[in-house]
mmCIF file of C-alpha atoms in Angstrom:
data_model
loop_
_atom_site.group_PDB
_atom_site.id
_atom_site.type_symbol
_atom_site.label_atom_id
_atom_site.label_comp_id
_atom_site.label_asym_id
_atom_site.label_seq_id
_atom_site.Cartn_x
_atom_site.Cartn_y
_atom_site.Cartn_z
ATOM 1 C CA UNK A 1 14.445 -21.524 -26.846
ATOM 2 C CA UNK A 2 11.187 -21.115 -24.239
ATOM 3 C CA UNK A 3 8.764 -18.793 -24.460
ATOM 4 C CA UNK A 4 8.374 -18.469 -20.499
ATOM 5 C CA UNK A 5 11.880 -17.151 -19.594
ATOM 6 C CA UNK A 6 10.570 -17.701 -15.964
ATOM 7 C CA UNK A 7 13.091 -20.392 -14.316
ATOM 8 C CA UNK A 8 11.871 -22.427 -11.197
ATOM 9 C CA UNK A 9 13.453 -24.876 -8.964
ATOM 10 C CA UNK A 10 13.572 -28.701 -9.112
ATOM 11 C CA UNK A 11 11.935 -28.814 -5.848
ATOM 12 C CA UNK A 12 9.215 -26.444 -7.042
ATOM 13 C CA UNK A 13 8.706 -29.023 -10.121
ATOM 14 C CA UNK A 14 8.559 -31.948 -7.632
ATOM 15 C CA UNK A 15 6.065 -30.262 -5.411
ATOM 16 C CA UNK A 16 3.833 -29.056 -8.229
ATOM 17 C CA UNK A 17 3.741 -32.645 -9.458
ATOM 18 C CA UNK A 18 2.760 -33.963 -6.087
ATOM 19 C CA UNK A 19 -0.189 -31.378 -5.900
ATOM 20 C CA UNK A 20 -1.056 -32.266 -9.552
ATOM 21 C CA UNK A 21 -1.727 -35.794 -8.328
ATOM 22 C CA UNK A 22 -3.293 -35.051 -5.074
ATOM 23 C CA UNK A 23 -5.985 -32.822 -6.896
ATOM 24 C CA UNK A 24 -7.094 -35.971 -8.554
ATOM 25 C CA UNK A 25 -6.651 -38.221 -5.685
ATOM 26 C CA UNK A 26 -9.572 -36.826 -3.533
ATOM 27 C CA UNK A 27 -11.664 -36.991 -6.607
ATOM 28 C CA UNK A 28 -11.665 -41.061 -6.823
ATOM 29 C CA UNK A 29 -14.976 -41.735 -8.231
ATOM 30 C CA UNK A 30 -13.600 -42.692 -12.044
ATOM 31 C CA UNK A 31 -12.637 -45.994 -10.342
ATOM 32 C CA UNK A 32 -14.856 -46.289 -7.285
ATOM 33 C CA UNK A 33 -17.737 -48.125 -8.884
ATOM 34 C CA UNK A 34 -15.478 -50.196 -11.385
ATOM 35 C CA UNK A 35 -13.187 -51.827 -8.777
ATOM 36 C CA UNK A 36 -15.183 -51.103 -5.622
ATOM 37 C CA UNK A 37 -13.368 -52.087 -2.638
ATOM 38 C CA UNK A 38 -10.483 -53.570 -4.374
ATOM 39 C CA UNK A 39 -9.656 -49.943 -5.718
ATOM 40 C CA UNK A 40 -6.640 -49.515 -3.291
ATOM 41 C CA UNK A 41 -4.790 -52.545 -4.795
ATOM 42 C CA UNK A 42 -5.336 -51.132 -8.111
ATOM 43 C CA UNK A 43 -3.713 -47.811 -7.215
ATOM 44 C CA UNK A 44 -0.754 -49.957 -6.231
ATOM 45 C CA UNK A 45 -0.734 -51.806 -9.718
ATOM 46 C CA UNK A 46 -1.251 -48.985 -11.635
ATOM 47 C CA UNK A 47 1.432 -46.927 -10.234
ATOM 48 C CA UNK A 48 4.059 -50.090 -10.575
ATOM 49 C CA UNK A 49 3.185 -50.103 -14.204
ATOM 50 C CA UNK A 50 3.335 -46.252 -14.695
ATOM 51 C CA UNK A 51 6.769 -45.908 -13.324
ATOM 52 C CA UNK A 52 8.532 -46.736 -16.619
ATOM 53 C CA UNK A 53 6.784 -44.084 -18.188
ATOM 54 C CA UNK A 54 7.906 -41.575 -15.380
ATOM 55 C CA UNK A 55 11.641 -42.585 -16.660
ATOM 56 C CA UNK A 56 10.596 -42.244 -20.040
ATOM 57 C CA UNK A 57 9.639 -38.918 -19.524
ATOM 58 C CA UNK A 58 12.898 -38.016 -17.750
ATOM 59 C CA UNK A 59 14.630 -39.343 -20.686
ATOM 60 C CA UNK A 60 12.928 -37.095 -23.254
ATOM 61 C CA UNK A 61 13.540 -33.787 -20.769
ATOM 62 C CA UNK A 62 17.146 -34.783 -20.568
ATOM 63 C CA UNK A 63 17.764 -35.235 -24.290
ATOM 64 C CA UNK A 64 15.730 -32.061 -25.225
ATOM 65 C CA UNK A 65 16.855 -29.927 -22.378
ATOM 66 C CA UNK A 66 15.955 -26.795 -23.748
ATOM 67 C CA UNK A 67 12.732 -27.882 -25.508
ATOM 68 C CA UNK A 68 9.000 -28.730 -24.200
ATOM 69 C CA UNK A 69 6.838 -31.447 -25.737
ATOM 70 C CA UNK A 70 5.732 -29.367 -28.512
ATOM 71 C CA UNK A 71 9.176 -28.176 -29.790
ATOM 72 C CA UNK A 72 10.207 -31.849 -29.628
ATOM 73 C CA UNK A 73 7.384 -32.863 -31.885
ATOM 74 C CA UNK A 74 8.033 -30.351 -34.454
ATOM 75 C CA UNK A 75 11.970 -30.684 -34.386
ATOM 76 C CA UNK A 76 11.382 -34.657 -35.071
ATOM 77 C CA UNK A 77 8.325 -34.277 -37.582
ATOM 78 C CA UNK A 78 9.000 -30.892 -39.091
ATOM 79 C CA UNK A 79 6.890 -27.776 -39.316
ATOM 80 C CA UNK A 80 3.672 -29.186 -40.723
ATOM 81 C CA UNK A 81 3.150 -32.686 -39.555
ATOM 82 C CA UNK A 82 4.887 -31.453 -36.207
ATOM 83 C CA UNK A 83 2.092 -28.577 -35.683
ATOM 84 C CA UNK A 84 -0.723 -30.999 -36.900
ATOM 85 C CA UNK A 85 -0.016 -33.327 -34.137
ATOM 86 C CA UNK A 86 0.351 -30.371 -31.859
ATOM 87 C CA UNK A 87 -3.080 -29.526 -32.430
ATOM 88 C CA UNK A 88 -3.982 -32.939 -31.494
ATOM 89 C CA UNK A 89 -2.154 -32.258 -28.196
ATOM 90 C CA UNK A 90 -3.866 -29.219 -27.726
ATOM 91 C CA UNK A 91 -7.351 -30.522 -27.786
ATOM 92 C CA UNK A 92 -6.230 -33.155 -25.225
ATOM 93 C CA UNK A 93 -5.013 -30.234 -23.103
ATOM 94 C CA UNK A 94 -8.226 -28.647 -23.537
ATOM 95 C CA UNK A 95 -10.506 -31.333 -22.765
ATOM 96 C CA UNK A 96 -8.588 -32.322 -19.567
ATOM 97 C CA UNK A 97 -8.671 -28.648 -18.590
ATOM 98 C CA UNK A 98 -12.467 -28.343 -19.188
ATOM 99 C CA UNK A 99 -13.131 -31.701 -17.398
ATOM 100 C CA UNK A 100 -11.034 -30.464 -14.184
ATOM 101 C CA UNK A 101 -13.091 -26.861 -14.411
ATOM 102 C CA UNK A 102 -16.216 -29.085 -14.421
ATOM 103 C CA UNK A 103 -15.005 -31.067 -11.166
ATOM 104 C CA UNK A 104 -14.288 -27.816 -9.307
ATOM 105 C CA UNK A 105 -17.625 -26.044 -10.178
ATOM 106 C CA UNK A 106 -19.309 -29.383 -9.192
ATOM 107 C CA UNK A 107 -17.517 -29.827 -5.831
ATOM 108 C CA UNK A 108 -17.926 -26.229 -4.769
ATOM 109 C CA UNK A 109 -21.778 -26.271 -6.030
ATOM 110 C CA UNK A 110 -22.515 -29.450 -4.111
ATOM 111 C CA UNK A 111 -20.878 -28.751 -1.052
ATOM 112 C CA UNK A 112 -20.880 -24.856 -0.773
ATOM 113 C CA UNK A 113 -22.611 -22.823 -3.200
ATOM 114 C CA UNK A 114 -25.675 -24.826 -4.150
ATOM 115 C CA UNK A 115 -27.650 -21.523 -5.507
ATOM 116 C CA UNK A 116 -25.052 -20.062 -7.232
ATOM 117 C CA UNK A 117 -25.452 -20.174 -10.973
ATOM 118 C CA UNK A 118 -22.944 -22.538 -12.696
ATOM 119 C CA UNK A 119 -21.757 -19.762 -15.091
ATOM 120 C CA UNK A 120 -20.694 -17.482 -12.306
ATOM 121 C CA UNK A 121 -18.664 -20.445 -10.567
ATOM 122 C CA UNK A 122 -16.850 -21.271 -14.081
ATOM 123 C CA UNK A 123 -16.124 -17.344 -14.710
ATOM 124 C CA UNK A 124 -14.706 -17.138 -11.167
ATOM 125 C CA UNK A 125 -12.616 -20.254 -11.680
ATOM 126 C CA UNK A 126 -11.257 -18.869 -15.184
ATOM 127 C CA UNK A 127 -10.651 -15.257 -13.522
ATOM 128 C CA UNK A 128 -8.548 -16.765 -10.874
ATOM 129 C CA UNK A 129 -6.439 -19.396 -12.748
ATOM 130 C CA UNK A 130 -5.943 -16.430 -15.552
ATOM 131 C CA UNK A 131 -4.414 -14.229 -13.395
ATOM 132 C CA UNK A 132 -2.188 -17.306 -12.150
ATOM 133 C CA UNK A 133 -1.198 -18.155 -15.618
ATOM 134 C CA UNK A 134 -0.381 -14.298 -16.444
ATOM 135 C CA UNK A 135 1.791 -13.964 -13.531
ATOM 136 C CA UNK A 136 4.008 -16.530 -14.865
ATOM 137 C CA UNK A 137 5.188 -20.151 -13.879
ATOM 138 C CA UNK A 138 7.259 -18.936 -10.986
ATOM 139 C CA UNK A 139 4.265 -17.264 -9.226
ATOM 140 C CA UNK A 140 2.041 -20.281 -10.144
ATOM 141 C CA UNK A 141 4.337 -22.930 -8.667
ATOM 142 C CA UNK A 142 5.705 -20.902 -5.641
ATOM 143 C CA UNK A 143 3.246 -21.940 -3.067
ATOM 144 C CA UNK A 144 3.091 -25.371 -4.198
ATOM 145 C CA UNK A 145 5.122 -27.152 -1.436
ATOM 146 C CA UNK A 146 2.802 -25.401 1.313
ATOM 147 C CA UNK A 147 -0.138 -27.096 -0.791
ATOM 148 C CA UNK A 148 1.390 -30.472 -0.787
ATOM 149 C CA UNK A 149 1.899 -30.139 3.047
ATOM 150 C CA UNK A 150 -1.608 -29.029 3.767
ATOM 151 C CA UNK A 151 -3.341 -31.710 1.704
ATOM 152 C CA UNK A 152 -0.624 -34.154 3.215
ATOM 153 C CA UNK A 153 -1.918 -32.739 6.853
ATOM 154 C CA UNK A 154 -5.793 -32.982 5.961
ATOM 155 C CA UNK A 155 -5.117 -36.644 4.977
ATOM 156 C CA UNK A 156 -3.578 -37.804 7.855
ATOM 157 C CA UNK A 157 -5.536 -35.787 10.222
ATOM 158 C CA UNK A 158 -8.834 -37.259 8.747
ATOM 159 C CA UNK A 159 -7.272 -40.609 9.100
ATOM 160 C CA UNK A 160 -6.816 -39.940 13.109
ATOM 161 C CA UNK A 161 -10.287 -38.556 13.161
ATOM 162 C CA UNK A 162 -11.897 -41.440 11.814
ATOM 163 C CA UNK A 163 -10.162 -43.947 13.107
ATOM 164 C CA UNK A 164 -13.072 -45.088 15.405
ATOM 165 C CA UNK A 165 -15.024 -45.769 12.179
ATOM 166 C CA UNK A 166 -12.390 -47.542 9.721
ATOM 167 C CA UNK A 167 -12.949 -51.132 9.369
ATOM 168 C CA UNK A 168 -9.936 -53.142 7.894
ATOM 169 C CA UNK A 169 -12.427 -55.712 7.015
ATOM 170 C CA UNK A 170 -13.846 -53.260 4.358
ATOM 171 C CA UNK A 171 -10.357 -53.686 2.249
ATOM 172 C CA UNK A 172 -11.233 -57.648 1.596
ATOM 173 C CA UNK A 173 -11.803 -59.814 -0.148
ATOM 174 C CA UNK A 174 -9.075 -59.122 -2.988
ATOM 175 C CA UNK A 175 -8.984 -60.644 -6.274
ATOM 176 C CA UNK A 176 -12.545 -61.524 -6.337
ATOM 177 C CA UNK A 177 -13.383 -59.300 -9.416
ATOM 178 C CA UNK A 178 -13.382 -60.625 -13.127
ATOM 179 C CA UNK A 179 -9.835 -59.837 -14.967
ATOM 180 C CA UNK A 180 -11.269 -57.112 -16.919
ATOM 181 C CA UNK A 181 -12.115 -54.841 -14.082
ATOM 182 C CA UNK A 182 -8.886 -54.620 -13.176
ATOM 183 C CA UNK A 183 -7.469 -54.192 -16.333
ATOM 184 C CA UNK A 184 -9.650 -51.282 -16.738
ATOM 185 C CA UNK A 185 -9.147 -49.601 -13.335
ATOM 186 C CA UNK A 186 -5.486 -49.842 -13.999
ATOM 187 C CA UNK A 187 -5.681 -48.534 -17.611
ATOM 188 C CA UNK A 188 -7.974 -45.550 -16.119
ATOM 189 C CA UNK A 189 -5.672 -44.693 -13.601
ATOM 190 C CA UNK A 190 -2.533 -44.687 -16.052
ATOM 191 C CA UNK A 191 -4.792 -42.195 -17.830
ATOM 192 C CA UNK A 192 -6.150 -40.203 -14.710
ATOM 193 C CA UNK A 193 -4.212 -39.009 -12.965
ATOM 194 C CA UNK A 194 -0.828 -40.581 -13.566
ATOM 195 C CA UNK A 195 -0.600 -40.291 -17.530
ATOM 196 C CA UNK A 196 -1.887 -36.407 -16.995
ATOM 197 C CA UNK A 197 1.892 -35.994 -15.803
ATOM 198 C CA UNK A 198 2.636 -35.581 -19.450
ATOM 199 C CA UNK A 199 1.790 -31.775 -19.156
ATOM 200 C CA UNK A 200 4.925 -31.588 -17.327
ATOM 201 C CA UNK A 201 6.860 -31.821 -20.590
ATOM 202 C CA UNK A 202 5.648 -28.523 -21.394
ATOM 203 C CA UNK A 203 7.103 -26.816 -18.211
ATOM 204 C CA UNK A 204 10.478 -28.997 -17.726
ATOM 205 C CA UNK A 205 12.415 -26.434 -19.960
ATOM 206 C CA UNK A 206 11.843 -24.055 -17.437
ATOM 207 C CA UNK A 207 12.941 -25.782 -14.642
ATOM 208 C CA UNK A 208 16.645 -25.615 -13.261
ATOM 209 C CA UNK A 209 17.789 -28.961 -12.587
ATOM 210 C CA UNK A 210 20.542 -31.251 -14.094
ATOM 211 C CA UNK A 211 20.085 -34.868 -15.583
ATOM 212 C CA UNK A 212 20.140 -37.042 -12.016
ATOM 213 C CA UNK A 213 17.770 -34.274 -10.563
ATOM 214 C CA UNK A 214 15.393 -34.727 -13.550
ATOM 215 C CA UNK A 215 14.679 -38.587 -12.752
ATOM 216 C CA UNK A 216 14.873 -37.876 -9.146
ATOM 217 C CA UNK A 217 12.317 -34.958 -8.853
ATOM 218 C CA UNK A 218 10.024 -36.517 -11.511
ATOM 219 C CA UNK A 219 10.341 -39.922 -9.782
ATOM 220 C CA UNK A 220 9.690 -38.581 -6.257
ATOM 221 C CA UNK A 221 6.877 -35.965 -7.383
ATOM 222 C CA UNK A 222 5.174 -38.763 -8.816
ATOM 223 C CA UNK A 223 5.769 -41.484 -6.157
ATOM 224 C CA UNK A 224 4.645 -39.111 -3.192
ATOM 225 C CA UNK A 225 1.454 -38.192 -5.304
ATOM 226 C CA UNK A 226 0.364 -41.889 -5.862
ATOM 227 C CA UNK A 227 1.152 -42.622 -2.152
ATOM 228 C CA UNK A 228 -1.104 -39.908 -1.270
ATOM 229 C CA UNK A 229 -3.872 -41.245 -3.855
ATOM 230 C CA UNK A 230 -3.384 -44.688 -2.302
ATOM 231 C CA UNK A 231 -3.812 -43.263 1.184
ATOM 232 C CA UNK A 232 -7.122 -41.326 0.039
ATOM 233 C CA UNK A 233 -8.391 -44.339 -1.319
ATOM 234 C CA UNK A 234 -7.590 -46.627 1.331
ATOM 235 C CA UNK A 235 -9.171 -44.269 4.112
ATOM 236 C CA UNK A 236 -12.293 -44.132 1.705
ATOM 237 C CA UNK A 237 -12.930 -47.634 1.301
ATOM 238 C CA UNK A 238 -12.260 -48.563 5.239
ATOM 239 C CA UNK A 239 -14.553 -46.101 6.559
ATOM 240 C CA UNK A 240 -17.605 -46.547 3.285
ATOM 241 C CA UNK A 241 -17.340 -50.232 2.745
ATOM 242 C CA UNK A 242 -19.563 -51.630 0.157
ATOM 243 C CA UNK A 243 -21.212 -48.124 -0.502
ATOM 244 C CA UNK A 244 -17.704 -46.662 -1.756
ATOM 245 C CA UNK A 245 -18.776 -47.023 -5.378
ATOM 246 C CA UNK A 246 -22.027 -45.228 -4.955
ATOM 247 C CA UNK A 247 -20.818 -41.926 -4.507
ATOM 248 C CA UNK A 248 -19.738 -39.113 -6.842
ATOM 249 C CA UNK A 249 -17.279 -37.837 -4.041
ATOM 250 C CA UNK A 250 -16.415 -40.423 -1.703
ATOM 251 C CA UNK A 251 -13.834 -38.377 0.100
ATOM 252 C CA UNK A 252 -16.415 -35.818 0.825
ATOM 253 C CA UNK A 253 -18.926 -38.526 2.076
ATOM 254 C CA UNK A 254 -16.308 -40.080 4.579
ATOM 255 C CA UNK A 255 -15.149 -36.439 5.876
ATOM 256 C CA UNK A 256 -18.758 -35.798 6.795
ATOM 257 C CA UNK A 257 -18.539 -38.840 9.344
ATOM 258 C CA UNK A 258 -15.772 -37.142 11.391
ATOM 259 C CA UNK A 259 -17.207 -36.317 14.793
ATOM 260 C CA UNK A 260 -14.475 -34.991 17.193
ATOM 261 C CA UNK A 261 -17.521 -33.394 19.670
ATOM 262 C CA UNK A 262 -20.897 -32.933 19.687
ATOM 263 C CA UNK A 263 -20.193 -29.174 19.312
ATOM 264 C CA UNK A 264 -17.436 -29.964 16.664
ATOM 265 C CA UNK A 265 -18.727 -31.278 13.099
ATOM 266 C CA UNK A 266 -18.868 -30.180 9.604
ATOM 267 C CA UNK A 267 -15.187 -30.834 9.617
ATOM 268 C CA UNK A 268 -15.594 -31.498 5.710
ATOM 269 C CA UNK A 269 -15.213 -27.757 5.264
ATOM 270 C CA UNK A 270 -11.336 -28.457 5.762
ATOM 271 C CA UNK A 271 -11.343 -30.873 2.862
ATOM 272 C CA UNK A 272 -13.331 -28.757 0.623
ATOM 273 C CA UNK A 273 -11.227 -25.961 1.112
ATOM 274 C CA UNK A 274 -7.633 -27.605 0.490
ATOM 275 C CA UNK A 275 -9.523 -29.498 -2.542
ATOM 276 C CA UNK A 276 -10.608 -26.281 -4.307
ATOM 277 C CA UNK A 277 -6.900 -24.974 -3.540
ATOM 278 C CA UNK A 278 -5.321 -28.147 -5.561
ATOM 279 C CA UNK A 279 -8.102 -28.136 -8.295
ATOM 280 C CA UNK A 280 -7.558 -24.362 -8.999
ATOM 281 C CA UNK A 281 -3.334 -25.243 -8.898
ATOM 282 C CA UNK A 282 -4.004 -28.138 -11.349
ATOM 283 C CA UNK A 283 -6.379 -26.216 -13.758
ATOM 284 C CA UNK A 284 -3.735 -23.328 -13.737
ATOM 285 C CA UNK A 285 -0.868 -25.524 -14.690
ATOM 286 C CA UNK A 286 -3.152 -27.452 -17.507
ATOM 287 C CA UNK A 287 -4.286 -23.596 -18.286
ATOM 288 C CA UNK A 288 -0.556 -22.654 -18.665
ATOM 289 C CA UNK A 289 0.100 -25.707 -20.691
ATOM 290 C CA UNK A 290 -2.783 -25.177 -23.191
ATOM 291 C CA UNK A 291 -1.696 -21.426 -23.441
ATOM 292 C CA UNK A 292 1.821 -22.475 -24.133
ATOM 293 C CA UNK A 293 0.616 -25.089 -26.752
ATOM 294 C CA UNK A 294 -1.165 -22.359 -28.506
ATOM 295 C CA UNK A 295 1.797 -20.000 -28.508
ATOM 296 C CA UNK A 296 4.124 -22.868 -30.069
ATOM 297 C CA UNK A 297 1.884 -23.926 -32.701
ATOM 298 C CA UNK A 298 1.076 -20.252 -34.118
ATOM 299 C CA UNK A 299 5.013 -19.435 -33.354
ATOM 300 C CA UNK A 300 4.251 -16.395 -30.640
ATOM 301 C CA UNK A 301 6.969 -15.067 -28.882
ATOM 302 C CA UNK A 302 4.955 -14.232 -25.852
ATOM 303 C CA UNK A 303 2.290 -15.990 -24.337
ATOM 304 C CA UNK A 304 0.655 -13.635 -22.002
ATOM 305 C CA UNK A 305 -1.531 -11.862 -24.734
ATOM 306 C CA UNK A 306 -3.371 -14.847 -25.537
ATOM 307 C CA UNK A 307 -4.297 -16.067 -21.772
ATOM 308 C CA UNK A 308 -7.718 -14.137 -21.730
ATOM 309 C CA UNK A 309 -8.649 -15.557 -25.268
ATOM 310 C CA UNK A 310 -7.817 -19.234 -24.240
ATOM 311 C CA UNK A 311 -9.631 -18.691 -21.054
ATOM 312 C CA UNK A 312 -12.870 -17.212 -22.847
ATOM 313 C CA UNK A 313 -12.548 -20.344 -25.014
ATOM 314 C CA UNK A 314 -12.484 -22.750 -21.865
ATOM 315 C CA UNK A 315 -15.381 -20.619 -20.166
ATOM 316 C CA UNK A 316 -17.539 -21.039 -22.918
ATOM 317 C CA UNK A 317 -16.772 -24.891 -23.905
ATOM 318 C CA UNK A 318 -17.138 -25.367 -19.891
ATOM 319 C CA UNK A 319 -20.789 -23.825 -19.902
ATOM 320 C CA UNK A 320 -21.939 -25.463 -23.163
ATOM 321 C CA UNK A 321 -20.557 -28.851 -21.422
ATOM 322 C CA UNK A 322 -23.083 -30.584 -19.059
ATOM 323 C CA UNK A 323 -22.269 -29.894 -15.454
ATOM 324 C CA UNK A 324 -23.326 -33.351 -14.488
ATOM 325 C CA UNK A 325 -20.892 -34.963 -12.223
ATOM 326 C CA UNK A 326 -22.200 -38.475 -13.581
ATOM 327 C CA UNK A 327 -21.707 -37.789 -17.011
ATOM 328 C CA UNK A 328 -18.517 -36.672 -16.353
ATOM 329 C CA UNK A 329 -17.299 -39.901 -14.356
ATOM 330 C CA UNK A 330 -18.748 -41.899 -17.294
ATOM 331 C CA UNK A 331 -16.430 -40.348 -19.748
ATOM 332 C CA UNK A 332 -13.783 -40.772 -17.736
ATOM 333 C CA UNK A 333 -14.477 -44.498 -17.340
ATOM 334 C CA UNK A 334 -15.440 -45.211 -20.690
ATOM 335 C CA UNK A 335 -13.956 -42.804 -23.578
ATOM 336 C CA UNK A 336 -11.185 -40.486 -22.494
ATOM 337 C CA UNK A 337 -8.450 -43.305 -21.274
ATOM 338 C CA UNK A 338 -8.527 -45.371 -24.412
ATOM 339 C CA UNK A 339 -7.675 -41.834 -26.244
ATOM 340 C CA UNK A 340 -5.559 -39.900 -23.755
ATOM 341 C CA UNK A 341 -3.036 -43.161 -23.039
ATOM 342 C CA UNK A 342 -1.986 -42.857 -26.910
ATOM 343 C CA UNK A 343 -0.831 -39.240 -26.510
ATOM 344 C CA UNK A 344 0.453 -39.569 -22.392
ATOM 345 C CA UNK A 345 2.524 -42.625 -23.001
ATOM 346 C CA UNK A 346 2.457 -44.334 -26.455
ATOM 347 C CA UNK A 347 3.489 -41.182 -28.307
ATOM 348 C CA UNK A 348 6.088 -39.762 -26.267
ATOM 349 C CA UNK A 349 7.428 -43.273 -26.239
ATOM 350 C CA UNK A 350 7.771 -43.229 -30.036
ATOM 351 C CA UNK A 351 9.138 -39.638 -29.798
ATOM 352 C CA UNK A 352 12.084 -40.813 -27.582
ATOM 353 C CA UNK A 353 12.510 -43.988 -29.658
ATOM 354 C CA UNK A 354 12.963 -42.134 -32.895
ATOM 355 C CA UNK A 355 15.073 -39.591 -31.398
ATOM 356 C CA UNK A 356 17.419 -42.329 -30.304
ATOM 357 C CA UNK A 357 17.254 -43.957 -33.641
ATOM 358 C CA UNK A 358 18.024 -41.079 -35.634
ATOM 359 C CA UNK A 359 20.229 -39.449 -32.855
ATOM 360 C CA UNK A 360 17.906 -36.631 -32.779
ATOM 361 C CA UNK A 361 18.697 -34.193 -29.707
ATOM 362 C CA UNK A 362 18.549 -30.410 -28.983
ATOM 363 C CA UNK A 363 21.255 -28.274 -30.155
ATOM 364 C CA UNK A 364 22.641 -28.198 -26.401
ATOM 365 C CA UNK A 365 22.888 -31.871 -26.201
ATOM 366 C CA UNK A 366 24.345 -32.426 -29.653
ATOM 367 C CA UNK A 367 27.266 -29.937 -28.769
ATOM 368 C CA UNK A 368 28.579 -31.862 -25.684
#
């Protein structure tokens, strides 16, 4: 039984995955100063390596059709150990939600509202996303298709407008870095953003799709999202060249180089608006998943009653954390991926393996 009874379509699920990745794609500084001009190559390798995880997620969803990740953990490990493990996942979900709130407030403060106090920006973010979460999953994801097309349109439009400053030579040479740099870059991307797709295991029971559609929509969503990521990194490197790794927001710098006419500049406002929309969407998904996790741990029947309480905690934690983007980027490069990949990929694989060995599945699947 799911806490949230609202159902969404498989296509909404797919578009939500694309949006989720696109929100991270435009903020690519967490690899830019590691693999520099070869980051585009690392994106390709990282997603190829991540593809088996997509099908692993699909297999878990199909094996436990009416259960989310937390319910699967509790079913396999029991109510005590299962809830202890679930608390670890709760900390993980809270962490990535706070990181993304920091991203949103930083980009807003840097590009649009430099004099607005940090606390006001965080409060605005929490209020908007809390409203979305309380409105339910269907309302939260209903415009995901539109967001995908808007973001894709902006990416393509930017490539056209920047065509005169694009230098293909900036993409080369390749394989000129030490091996450990490629390994680090691939590892980071498998944690952020690809591994973050594990959050959709909390949403899956509320999606109307059969077994084949599960694999189809998860794979298509992650593939299209990864392609958007690839195009974004490719554009930024070909425009910025050796300076790509020097900026906190490379895409923003690239957009500022657009000159349509002498009168029409500052086209980066389009980028900023769509980025804010995508980040609000991603934070709303993470916020929703966090609330669902709390509800499952404490066996609550309704999640909406705790939305504001969780939001207050997120707001307080985000304000306490430094709003320094450089510190955030260093955390994303050095510490977080090594811990997160365990929860994103390794542990879900262990869950699937145990369920196959001991033939554990949801009651609905057992009755078939």
